[in-house]
Every structure is written in C-alpha cells, then in structure tokens.
Amino acid sequence: MNGNEVLRIVDAIHRDKNIDKEIVFEGIEQAILSAAKKHYGEEMPLEIQIDRGNGNPTLMKEGEVIDSDLLGEILGRISAQTAKQVMIQKIREAERDALFDDYLAMRGQIVNGTISRFEGGTATITLGKVEGILPRSEQIPGESYRVNERARAVVLEVRKAGTRVKIILSRTHPDLVRRLFELEIPEIAERVIEIRSLAREAGYRSKVAVSCIDQKIDAVGACVGVRGSRIKNIVDELAGERIDIVRWNDSLQVLVPNALQPAEVEDVILCPMLGRVIVLVKDDQLSLAIGKRGQNVRLASKLVGWDIEIMTREELNEQLDKSIEAFSEIPGVPDQLAENLVEQGFFSFDDLSVIEPDQLAELSGLSLDDCAPIVEFAERESERLEREAARQKAEDAMKPRVAPATPAVESESDSGSESIGAGADGDGSGEAGSQDAALEVAASEDAASEVAVSEDAVSEDAASEDAASEDAVSEDAASEDAASEVAGADAGVEESPVDDSSSSAKQGDVEELDAEPQATMTELPAESSEPTDSAV
C-alpha cells in the first residue's frame, strides 16, 4: 500500500468534504482493520496504525508486524470492497457531523435559497449542499411561493436524521425581522443603532423598539430612510407586513405610550407586584389603543414585557369601587388593607391568590398567621368564580342547540302564537323563531294570493270562451238563413238549358258561402284571446 497515495486521498477528502484529516485517517484505519478481521477471523487480535507523516499503514498480528507490501495481497478483492464500504460510511458520517455543526452555529441567522419542490404545503429550499424544510406553520399567512423562486428564511432548528441533516427554516420568527433590519440599515449592522425589543405577529404587524448611542442620530428616522426607502424593502420582503418603529426609553412611563402609538394616552399606572400597567385613555381613543382584535395592545405588551390593561377613567373608578367592596368581605381584612390592595393593582380574587403570605404581611402589617387565611380564602373564591364562569359558558353554548327543537309551524295562527312565545324568552333563539314564523306566514299569504289570481284568470278565460261560442252560434244561424234563401231562389226559377261553366260557377259561389262561416268560426277564438267588455 502506497503511503503517498493515502496522503493524497486524505487531503482530497479534507478539501472536498470539509472533513478533518484526523477523522479521515481514523476512517481508513477502521476500514483496514475490518477487512483484516474478515480475512483472519474476528477472534484474531489485530492492530492498525497509519503514520500521519508518510501515510504508511502498519498492521500487527499477535504482536508481529505484517509487511505493508503484502497487505494488499493478504486482504484480497472482497476484503478491499468491505474496507471501501466502511470508509464511505465513515466519511458520510463525518460529512453529516460537519454540516450539523456548521448550521447549528447559524441558528437564528438568515439564509438564502431556491425553492425546489412542494410536498403537502411544505416547501423544500435548496441551500447549496443541503436542503432546508419550510413547514406550512412557519410560512407567512397569505404568502405564495413558486418553484425556482428565491427565498429568505432564518434557521430555526437543526436535527440529525440518519445520514442526513434536517434543517428547519422559518419566515414567521421575529429574528427574521431583526436580520432584515441588519441587512438593510447599516447603522444597525455597525451597532450604532440597537434593536432593544421586538414583537411580531407574522403577516399582520410588528413593533420594533430602537435606541441610539449617538444623540445626534435619529434612530427612528435612520430606520425609515429617505421617503421610507429603507423600511420599504423590509416590508416588501415580509409580504406587506406593517412595521411600527418605536423609540426606546428605560422609563415605562414613556415607553408604554410610545408602544401604544398611534393612540393617545392620558395616564400610565404601574403595578410592580403584578407586573401590570394600567393605561388610561379617552373614550374615542379606546378602540385605537386596543387595536383590531386586541393586536395593538398585545404587541405593545410583548414589546415592554409587562401586562397592559387599557381602561377609561370611568371604568377604572367603577372597578376600584367593586374591588374594595369585594375585598372588604374577606374575613380579617380591614378597610385600609382593601384600599392598599386595590392601589397596588389587585382587582380580583384571582390577582390576590397569586400573592405570597410574606408579601401580604409586608404590605398590610399583619402577621403571617393572619395573612395565610386571607390568601386561602382568595384561592377558594377564585376557583368558585372560575367554575361558575365555565358553567355559564357551557350553558350559553347549549342554548343555540336547544332552540331548533321547537315544533314546526302548521298554520298562520299557530305560527303567530309560537313566534310571540319565543320572543318572550328574550334570547337570540326566540328572535330567530319569530323571524322564521313571520317568513312562513308571508309565504302562505303569497300562495293564497297566487291561487286567487289563478282563479280569476280561469274565470276570465271561461267568460271569453262563452262569448266566443255565442258569437259563433249567431253566425251559424245567419249562414243557414242565407243558404235557405239561395235555395228558394233557385227553386222558383224555371229550368233552362245552361252550360256547365255557369252551373259550376254557381256551385262555387255556394261553396264559398258555406266556407265563410267555417273560416269565421276558426278565426274567432284567436280574436277573442283577450277578454271582451261583456266577459269582463
């Protein structure tokens, strides 16, 4: 076995597969050892060592060194194939480990790739030597992809799957917005401007809080760019997702109003013991502060890291009165303690159940023995209210199912009475029943009117037919009288020799007279299709 050839192969594998040379040497040693055991037997003690300098292998059998020139002849063709398979498997494992380590270090970083195929909504993206998977759950809602299209995503997770590396990509993770800001805005890449916090709902809206170490630089303006040129590239990459850039401040009194923009905030009340912020706004700003489906306040809460509760001043005063009254009913709680609890932001028994007895003792000045029953009472009341809310929710869910079980409407009077009875219940099902009954009554009235119209039409048709028949009878009588007069005239005239042409002419005249009443009778029904004055 040529040592230079071994060194050349090791160096080529190291450069092509990006595998450490020591791992390649170990793979070759393992392959030669496996082939030697196949030749000498599994029980034979064998040792193999490859010189890292010159590449010459050394095989020892029972302490004796076997000549390297005879090594190839001893192993044979079958043993060489076994060594080749072992070496290939070892190299594949080393290549997988190298890829795994590389992409594990890239977690949270953005990568570029080409979409190669789709499998059940999951997109497969080619990332050079390896393929990444973009599941449907990690795709931006409403975004469509095509084969051979370029795509950007962040590395979410890296796994080992057999001899391959499975890379999970994501386009919904907040780190994608962070990396796009670093690519599009040089000040962020240079750490002049820092992204302090980020909250995102993929496909809909994101909030980014930024700050700058240089007071001369406007952090928000630098991120937006001239006429929005910088932020526009990021929005286009995120399929039109809205991005709010917020100025960061270490004081919550300033940060919370900034996070709730564009809503105007009247006052901010902090509740440190519960990690809650109560924000007071005007009535006309309430819906704007909450946002569509609570999106604005939800993202602001994630951005500042505190629970945010939006209220008007009237709602706050009403909640304070209810909470003081409820806490005053707890055994062993004086009125002053109830007011102190409300001032700290404890508005319900659920809030009071999470407080520790030592914290309550510090707040109230009571002993731990006196505070423990108060916390236990709050826990019991919280569980009771939770059960009642669950039962009420179940009852509300069952009501729409019971409503359709009412008997069908059979007559107009019954439908009217049932609709009135259903409306008296005061729920949505009664109103639906009354509407259905009203529709059925209207349908029956329409049917009755249609029947009346059809009867009138039948009577008009019958009257027109009677009038037509009377006219036809009168015309028949007139034609018969005319025929009889012609016959009498012919009988009174003396018989004289006439030619056949004159007789045929007279016969034709008589036939014409006979044919005229028939033509009149056939034409009358068509003329009397519309009702006459007498029929009406």
XYZ file of C-alpha atoms in Angstrom:
536
model
C 0.000 0.000 0.000
C 1.494 3.316 -1.133
C 1.736 5.884 1.655
C 1.828 8.874 -0.708
C -1.409 7.694 -2.298
C -3.034 7.520 1.136
C -1.915 11.068 1.951
C -3.270 12.328 -1.395
C -6.664 10.719 -0.794
C -6.847 12.091 2.748
C -6.030 15.606 1.543
C -8.607 15.442 -1.273
C -11.378 14.305 1.067
C -10.421 17.003 3.549
C -10.746 19.743 0.917
C -13.835 18.455 -0.889
C -15.932 17.328 2.058
C -14.607 19.807 4.636
C -13.743 16.938 6.976
C -10.857 16.989 9.415
C -7.853 14.904 8.305
C -7.725 13.043 11.587
C -11.277 11.802 11.041
C -10.312 10.584 7.551
C -7.262 8.755 8.910
C -9.391 7.074 11.562
C -11.891 6.014 8.899
C -9.167 4.414 6.769
C -7.753 2.610 9.816
C -11.173 1.296 10.718
C -11.733 0.111 7.155
C -8.376 -1.783 7.008
C -8.997 -3.326 10.418
C -12.471 -4.512 9.374
C -11.084 -6.081 6.192
C -8.224 -7.778 8.089
C -10.629 -9.300 10.605
C -12.709 -10.643 7.754
C -9.560 -12.345 6.411
C -8.017 -13.605 9.666
C -11.208 -14.042 11.696
C -12.967 -11.993 14.323
C -11.126 -13.622 17.229
C -7.661 -12.776 15.955
C -6.157 -9.786 17.860
C -5.181 -7.174 15.280
C -3.925 -3.593 15.483
C -3.602 -0.993 12.721
C -1.745 2.305 12.682
C -1.206 4.786 9.821
C 1.718 7.141 10.002
C 0.364 10.687 9.756
C 3.605 11.890 8.145
C 4.263 9.463 5.301
C 0.905 7.646 5.163
C 2.341 4.129 5.507
C -0.008 1.703 7.343
C 1.274 -0.732 9.967
C -0.740 -3.905 10.726
C 0.243 -6.017 13.733
C -0.939 -9.604 14.186
C -0.338 -11.062 17.633
C 2.460 -8.538 18.145
C 4.098 -9.244 14.775
C 4.220 -6.537 12.111
C 2.933 -7.552 8.692
C 4.797 -6.117 5.723
C 2.891 -3.298 4.054
C 3.695 -4.685 0.591
C 1.939 -7.945 1.421
C -1.023 -6.196 2.999
C -2.916 -5.792 -0.286
C -2.364 -9.431 -1.297
C -3.472 -10.703 2.124
C -6.680 -8.676 2.181
C -7.849 -9.600 -1.332
C -10.598 -8.124 -3.507
C -13.565 -8.951 -1.224
C -11.826 -7.558 1.827
C -10.955 -4.423 -0.123
C -14.634 -3.934 -1.007
C -15.532 -4.268 2.663
C -12.887 -1.696 3.551
C -14.276 0.638 0.875
C -17.812 0.405 2.250
C -16.657 1.059 5.793
C -14.605 4.034 4.669
C -17.515 5.519 2.669
C -19.859 5.179 5.640
C -17.316 6.783 7.924
C -16.838 9.684 5.530
C -20.605 10.222 5.224
C -20.980 10.329 8.974
C -18.139 12.811 9.239
C -19.678 14.956 6.485
C -23.046 14.916 8.263
C -21.429 15.952 11.536
C -19.593 18.793 9.803
C -22.822 20.099 8.221
C -24.633 19.751 11.518
C -22.008 21.796 13.340
C -21.989 24.488 10.647
C -25.750 25.034 10.590
C -26.058 24.664 14.346
C -23.806 27.702 14.640
C -26.121 29.524 12.177
C -29.282 29.179 14.267
C -31.175 32.445 14.167
C -29.210 33.637 11.122
C -30.766 34.397 7.740
C -30.033 32.127 4.767
C -30.822 32.396 1.046
C -32.022 29.509 -1.068
C -34.079 28.382 -4.043
C -37.419 26.642 -3.693
C -37.078 23.243 -5.357
C -40.406 21.497 -4.660
C -43.575 21.326 -2.529
C -44.819 18.370 -0.530
C -48.202 18.800 1.119
C -47.767 22.520 1.681
C -44.185 22.126 2.954
C -41.616 23.896 0.790
C -38.170 22.401 0.249
C -35.431 25.005 -0.199
C -32.010 24.181 -1.635
C -29.206 25.717 0.448
C -26.154 24.670 -1.551
C -25.052 21.187 -0.446
C -28.045 20.607 1.810
C -31.795 21.129 1.663
C -33.888 23.008 4.202
C -37.548 22.488 5.039
C -40.020 25.370 5.368
C -43.166 23.919 7.038
C -46.579 25.430 6.475
C -46.683 26.562 10.124
C -43.518 28.630 9.560
C -44.780 30.322 6.387
C -46.222 33.828 6.421
C -50.059 33.654 6.182
C -51.313 34.613 2.727
C -47.892 34.341 1.095
C -47.488 32.171 -2.007
C -44.313 30.515 -3.290
C -43.277 29.158 -6.667
C -40.670 26.635 -7.751
C -37.234 28.097 -8.637
C -38.079 31.269 -6.702
C -35.514 32.799 -4.343
C -36.469 32.784 -0.671
C -35.047 34.136 2.579
C -35.569 32.494 5.944
C -33.885 32.031 9.299
C -32.518 28.746 10.587
C -34.926 27.654 13.295
C -33.728 24.164 14.201
C -31.090 21.624 13.115
C -31.503 17.863 13.588
C -29.655 14.682 12.667
C -31.820 12.300 10.623
C -29.852 9.149 9.824
C -27.033 10.025 7.467
C -28.573 13.413 6.621
C -29.019 16.736 8.365
C -32.562 18.086 8.680
C -32.701 21.902 8.713
C -35.971 23.574 9.734
C -36.424 27.096 8.359
C -38.870 29.814 9.403
C -40.272 33.026 7.958
C -42.523 33.803 10.930
C -39.847 34.049 13.631
C -39.071 37.562 14.995
C -35.386 37.012 14.218
C -36.205 37.333 10.507
C -37.245 40.959 11.046
C -34.129 41.570 13.155
C -31.794 40.154 10.463
C -33.543 42.118 7.693
C -33.024 45.316 9.690
C -29.334 44.466 9.989
C -29.077 43.884 6.226
C -30.965 46.999 5.109
C -29.826 49.503 7.755
C -26.026 49.933 8.055
C -26.281 51.754 11.405
C -27.808 48.653 12.989
C -25.171 46.369 11.463
C -22.470 48.669 12.873
C -24.170 48.695 16.300
C -24.665 52.462 16.226
C -28.400 51.860 16.462
C -29.545 48.957 18.602
C -32.784 46.986 18.448
C -33.794 46.847 22.114
C -37.019 44.875 21.757
C -39.127 43.301 19.023
C -42.658 41.879 18.928
C -44.213 40.299 15.858
C -47.391 38.712 14.566
C -46.271 37.319 11.233
C -48.152 38.560 8.209
C -50.003 41.308 10.084
C -47.927 43.657 12.214
C -44.598 44.088 14.016
C -43.290 46.568 16.567
C -39.579 47.350 16.833
C -38.078 49.455 19.641
C -34.747 51.069 18.760
C -32.245 53.292 20.548
C -29.038 55.050 19.519
C -25.815 55.632 21.409
C -25.205 58.866 19.443
C -27.621 61.602 20.453
C -27.118 63.364 17.130
C -28.638 60.473 15.163
C -32.380 59.992 14.982
C -32.863 56.244 15.442
C -36.398 56.136 14.049
C -35.577 58.330 11.053
C -32.493 56.272 10.194
C -34.565 53.088 10.175
C -37.288 54.596 7.989
C -34.903 56.142 5.463
C -35.469 58.877 2.910
C -39.142 58.708 1.928
C -39.320 55.287 3.540
C -36.777 53.708 1.173
C -35.151 51.501 3.815
C -38.262 50.258 5.570
C -39.992 49.680 2.214
C -37.514 46.937 1.269
C -38.187 45.160 4.552
C -41.963 45.450 4.139
C -41.753 44.041 0.605
C -39.713 41.080 1.828
C -42.331 40.380 4.518
C -45.263 40.391 2.042
C -46.635 43.801 3.053
C -46.463 43.312 6.820
C -46.928 46.552 8.802
C -43.921 47.618 10.883
C -44.101 50.175 13.712
C -40.748 51.644 14.776
C -40.829 52.831 18.388
C -38.320 54.967 20.244
C -36.975 53.054 23.253
C -36.912 54.557 26.748
C -35.865 52.963 30.020
C -38.839 54.550 31.804
C -42.119 52.691 31.411
C -43.998 55.956 31.803
C -42.535 56.992 28.430
C -42.085 53.610 26.721
C -45.680 52.403 27.143
C -47.256 55.438 25.390
C -44.688 55.085 22.606
C -45.522 51.394 22.225
C -49.260 52.119 22.002
C -48.917 54.629 19.187
C -50.843 55.927 17.277
C -53.271 56.019 20.252
C -53.011 58.952 22.663
C -52.534 58.003 26.328
C -53.779 60.093 29.250
C -52.016 58.385 32.169
C -49.932 55.286 32.978
C -50.297 53.492 36.341
C -47.678 50.901 37.274
C -48.433 47.829 39.401
C -44.979 46.337 40.100
C -46.187 43.488 42.336
C -48.249 42.022 39.494
C -46.122 43.206 36.577
C -49.111 45.094 35.218
C -49.535 48.502 33.631
C -52.915 50.257 33.654
C -53.222 52.726 30.783
C -55.952 55.356 30.848
C -57.257 56.686 27.552
C -60.221 58.716 26.390
C -63.357 57.084 25.039
C -62.577 57.985 21.447
C -59.068 56.504 21.766
C -60.108 53.217 23.402
C -60.632 51.187 20.228
C -57.487 52.632 18.634
C -55.366 51.715 21.674
C -56.712 48.173 21.776
C -56.412 47.674 18.025
C -58.069 45.174 15.721
C -58.785 42.034 17.770
C -56.514 43.413 20.512
C -53.490 43.368 18.231
C -52.035 46.760 19.209
C -52.149 46.234 22.970
C -50.939 42.649 22.611
C -47.855 43.636 20.639
C -47.178 46.560 22.990
C -47.346 44.195 25.960
C -44.782 41.876 24.336
C -42.587 44.827 23.467
C -42.360 46.269 27.008
C -42.543 42.917 28.832
C -45.446 43.960 31.099
C -49.144 43.163 31.016
C -51.014 46.207 29.698
C -54.659 46.835 30.548
C -56.491 49.600 28.672
C -59.233 51.467 30.573
C -61.097 54.717 30.570
C -61.169 56.766 33.777
C -64.853 55.912 34.383
C -64.145 52.179 34.034
C -61.225 52.472 36.460
C -63.328 54.219 39.113
C -66.065 51.605 38.780
C -63.531 48.772 39.043
C -61.972 50.316 42.151
C -65.317 50.504 43.937
C -66.174 46.892 43.087
C -62.764 45.596 44.180
C -62.799 47.454 47.521
C -66.291 46.145 48.242
C -65.286 42.551 47.378
C -62.063 42.624 49.424
C -63.852 44.116 52.433
C -65.965 40.953 52.657
C -62.901 38.764 53.255
C -62.699 37.751 56.949
C -59.847 39.515 58.714
C -59.300 42.199 56.061
C -59.736 45.784 57.304
C -60.908 48.541 55.014
C -57.460 50.121 54.921
C -55.894 46.867 53.682
C -58.562 46.537 50.983
C -57.727 50.022 49.731
C -53.984 49.267 49.795
C -54.510 46.097 47.759
C -56.511 47.979 45.155
C -53.864 50.696 44.971
C -51.267 48.015 44.173
C -53.380 46.760 41.259
C -55.176 43.800 42.901
C -58.637 43.987 41.320
C -59.903 40.401 41.656
C -59.595 37.312 43.822
C -57.505 35.749 41.086
C -54.945 38.536 41.455
C -54.946 38.186 45.227
C -54.499 34.393 45.080
C -51.037 34.679 43.492
C -49.576 36.865 46.253
C -47.298 35.243 48.803
C -48.207 35.486 52.513
C -44.924 37.240 53.329
C -45.588 39.889 50.658
C -49.095 40.397 52.008
C -47.706 40.711 55.533
C -45.235 43.330 54.388
C -47.977 45.249 52.616
C -50.587 45.065 55.390
C -48.509 44.897 58.545
C -50.302 41.704 59.628
C -48.610 38.543 60.841
C -48.024 35.525 58.629
C -50.672 33.568 60.570
C -53.235 36.249 59.740
C -52.223 36.502 56.076
C -52.390 32.771 55.270
C -56.218 32.509 55.730
C -56.694 35.591 53.538
C -54.734 34.016 50.676
C -56.575 30.696 51.071
C -59.948 32.459 51.011
C -58.928 34.293 47.824
C -57.894 30.979 46.206
C -61.247 29.355 47.063
C -63.215 32.313 45.733
C -61.130 32.385 42.579
C -61.801 28.689 41.922
C -65.515 29.134 42.621
C -65.800 32.045 40.215
C -63.873 30.108 37.616
C -66.256 27.148 37.904
C -69.279 29.432 37.634
C -67.824 31.091 34.547
C -67.173 27.694 32.952
C -70.715 26.510 33.738
C -72.214 29.717 32.346
C -70.152 29.321 29.213
C -71.371 25.745 28.782
C -74.988 26.834 29.232
C -74.576 29.592 26.657
C -73.088 27.087 24.247
C -76.052 24.706 24.722
C -78.759 27.318 24.108
C -78.397 27.516 20.294
C -78.651 23.715 20.118
C -81.978 23.606 22.032
C -83.648 26.379 20.002
C -84.142 24.428 16.719
C -86.075 21.675 18.586
C -89.347 23.771 18.594
C -92.289 22.171 16.668
C -92.880 23.168 13.060
C -95.454 25.843 12.232
C -98.673 24.345 10.802
C -100.990 27.343 10.402
C -100.823 31.105 10.399
C -102.406 31.423 13.826
C -100.088 28.803 15.356
C -97.021 30.433 13.846
C -98.048 33.814 15.213
C -98.534 32.468 18.730
C -95.252 30.496 18.692
C -93.263 33.441 17.448
C -94.670 35.624 20.234
C -93.847 32.958 22.825
C -90.314 32.586 21.533
C -89.788 36.329 21.594
C -90.854 36.451 25.228
C -87.821 34.378 26.194
C -85.553 37.360 25.474
C -82.771 35.364 23.843
C -81.409 35.125 20.318
C -83.230 31.828 19.625
C -86.671 33.394 20.286
C -85.985 36.158 17.826
C -84.862 33.619 15.231
C -88.071 31.580 15.784
C -90.282 34.675 15.368
C -88.487 35.578 12.153
C -88.929 32.052 10.759
C -92.653 32.108 11.658
C -93.097 35.512 10.012
C -91.433 34.208 6.857
C -93.742 31.169 6.780
C -96.853 33.386 7.232
C -95.681 35.639 4.390
C -95.125 32.574 2.205
C -98.662 31.273 2.922
C -100.149 34.692 2.094
C -98.240 34.761 -1.185
C -99.532 31.272 -2.029
C -103.129 32.349 -1.300
C -102.788 35.427 -3.472
C -101.379 33.301 -6.296
C -104.357 30.904 -6.025
C -106.789 33.866 -6.163
C -105.067 35.276 -9.227
C -105.204 31.857 -10.940
C -108.928 31.525 -10.157
C -109.611 34.993 -11.622
C -107.677 34.057 -14.745
C -109.684 30.834 -15.115
C -112.985 32.709 -14.745
C -111.910 35.298 -17.321
C -110.888 32.548 -19.766
C -114.251 30.778 -19.276
C -116.167 34.015 -19.860
C -114.219 34.721 -23.044
C -114.871 31.191 -24.309
C -118.646 31.569 -23.639
C -118.724 34.855 -25.532
C -116.863 33.336 -28.449
C -119.241 30.351 -28.578
C -122.311 32.662 -28.562
C -120.889 34.677 -31.476
C -120.151 31.504 -33.389
C -123.747 30.198 -32.904
C -125.246 33.506 -34.134
C -123.056 33.457 -37.235
C -124.017 29.816 -37.948
C -127.673 30.773 -37.801
C -127.095 33.682 -40.178
C -125.268 31.468 -42.647
C -128.076 28.867 -42.576
C -130.703 31.575 -43.360
C -128.619 32.822 -46.273
C -128.281 29.322 -47.642
C -132.034 28.693 -47.432
C -132.793 31.940 -49.307
C -130.444 30.952 -52.136
C -132.056 27.526 -52.387
C -135.586 29.086 -52.630
C -134.471 31.415 -55.340
C -133.041 28.550 -57.333
C -136.310 26.531 -56.987
C -138.500 29.484 -58.189
C -136.586 29.908 -61.402
C -137.685 27.813 -64.374
C -135.287 25.194 -65.510
C -133.457 26.327 -68.597
C -130.621 24.802 -70.508
C -127.386 26.237 -69.187
C -123.823 25.310 -69.846
C -121.663 23.506 -67.435
C -119.482 26.543 -66.796
C -122.314 28.663 -65.403
C -123.550 25.839 -63.205
C -120.110 25.223 -61.896
C -119.759 28.926 -61.163
C -122.954 28.962 -59.140
C -121.894 25.851 -57.311
C -118.602 27.553 -56.481
C -120.494 30.547 -55.113
C -122.499 28.324 -52.831
C -119.372 26.561 -51.651
C -117.816 29.915 -50.894
C -120.857 30.907 -48.859
C -120.636 27.648 -46.951
C -116.918 28.088 -46.332
C -117.159 31.634 -44.953
C -118.908 30.725 -41.662
C -116.330 27.987 -41.040
C -113.474 30.398 -41.563
C -115.161 32.831 -39.214
C -115.556 30.126 -36.581
C -111.904 29.151 -36.802
C -110.731 32.745 -36.552
C -112.952 33.761 -33.636
C -111.059 32.019 -30.786
C -107.845 33.727 -31.853
C -109.528 37.117 -31.921
C -111.186 36.552 -28.532
C -107.939 35.675 -26.697
C -108.334 38.915 -24.778
C -111.454 39.308 -22.621
C -114.191 41.456 -24.177
C -116.263 44.025 -22.374
C -119.127 41.622 -21.990
C -116.850 38.941 -20.491
C -115.459 41.407 -18.017
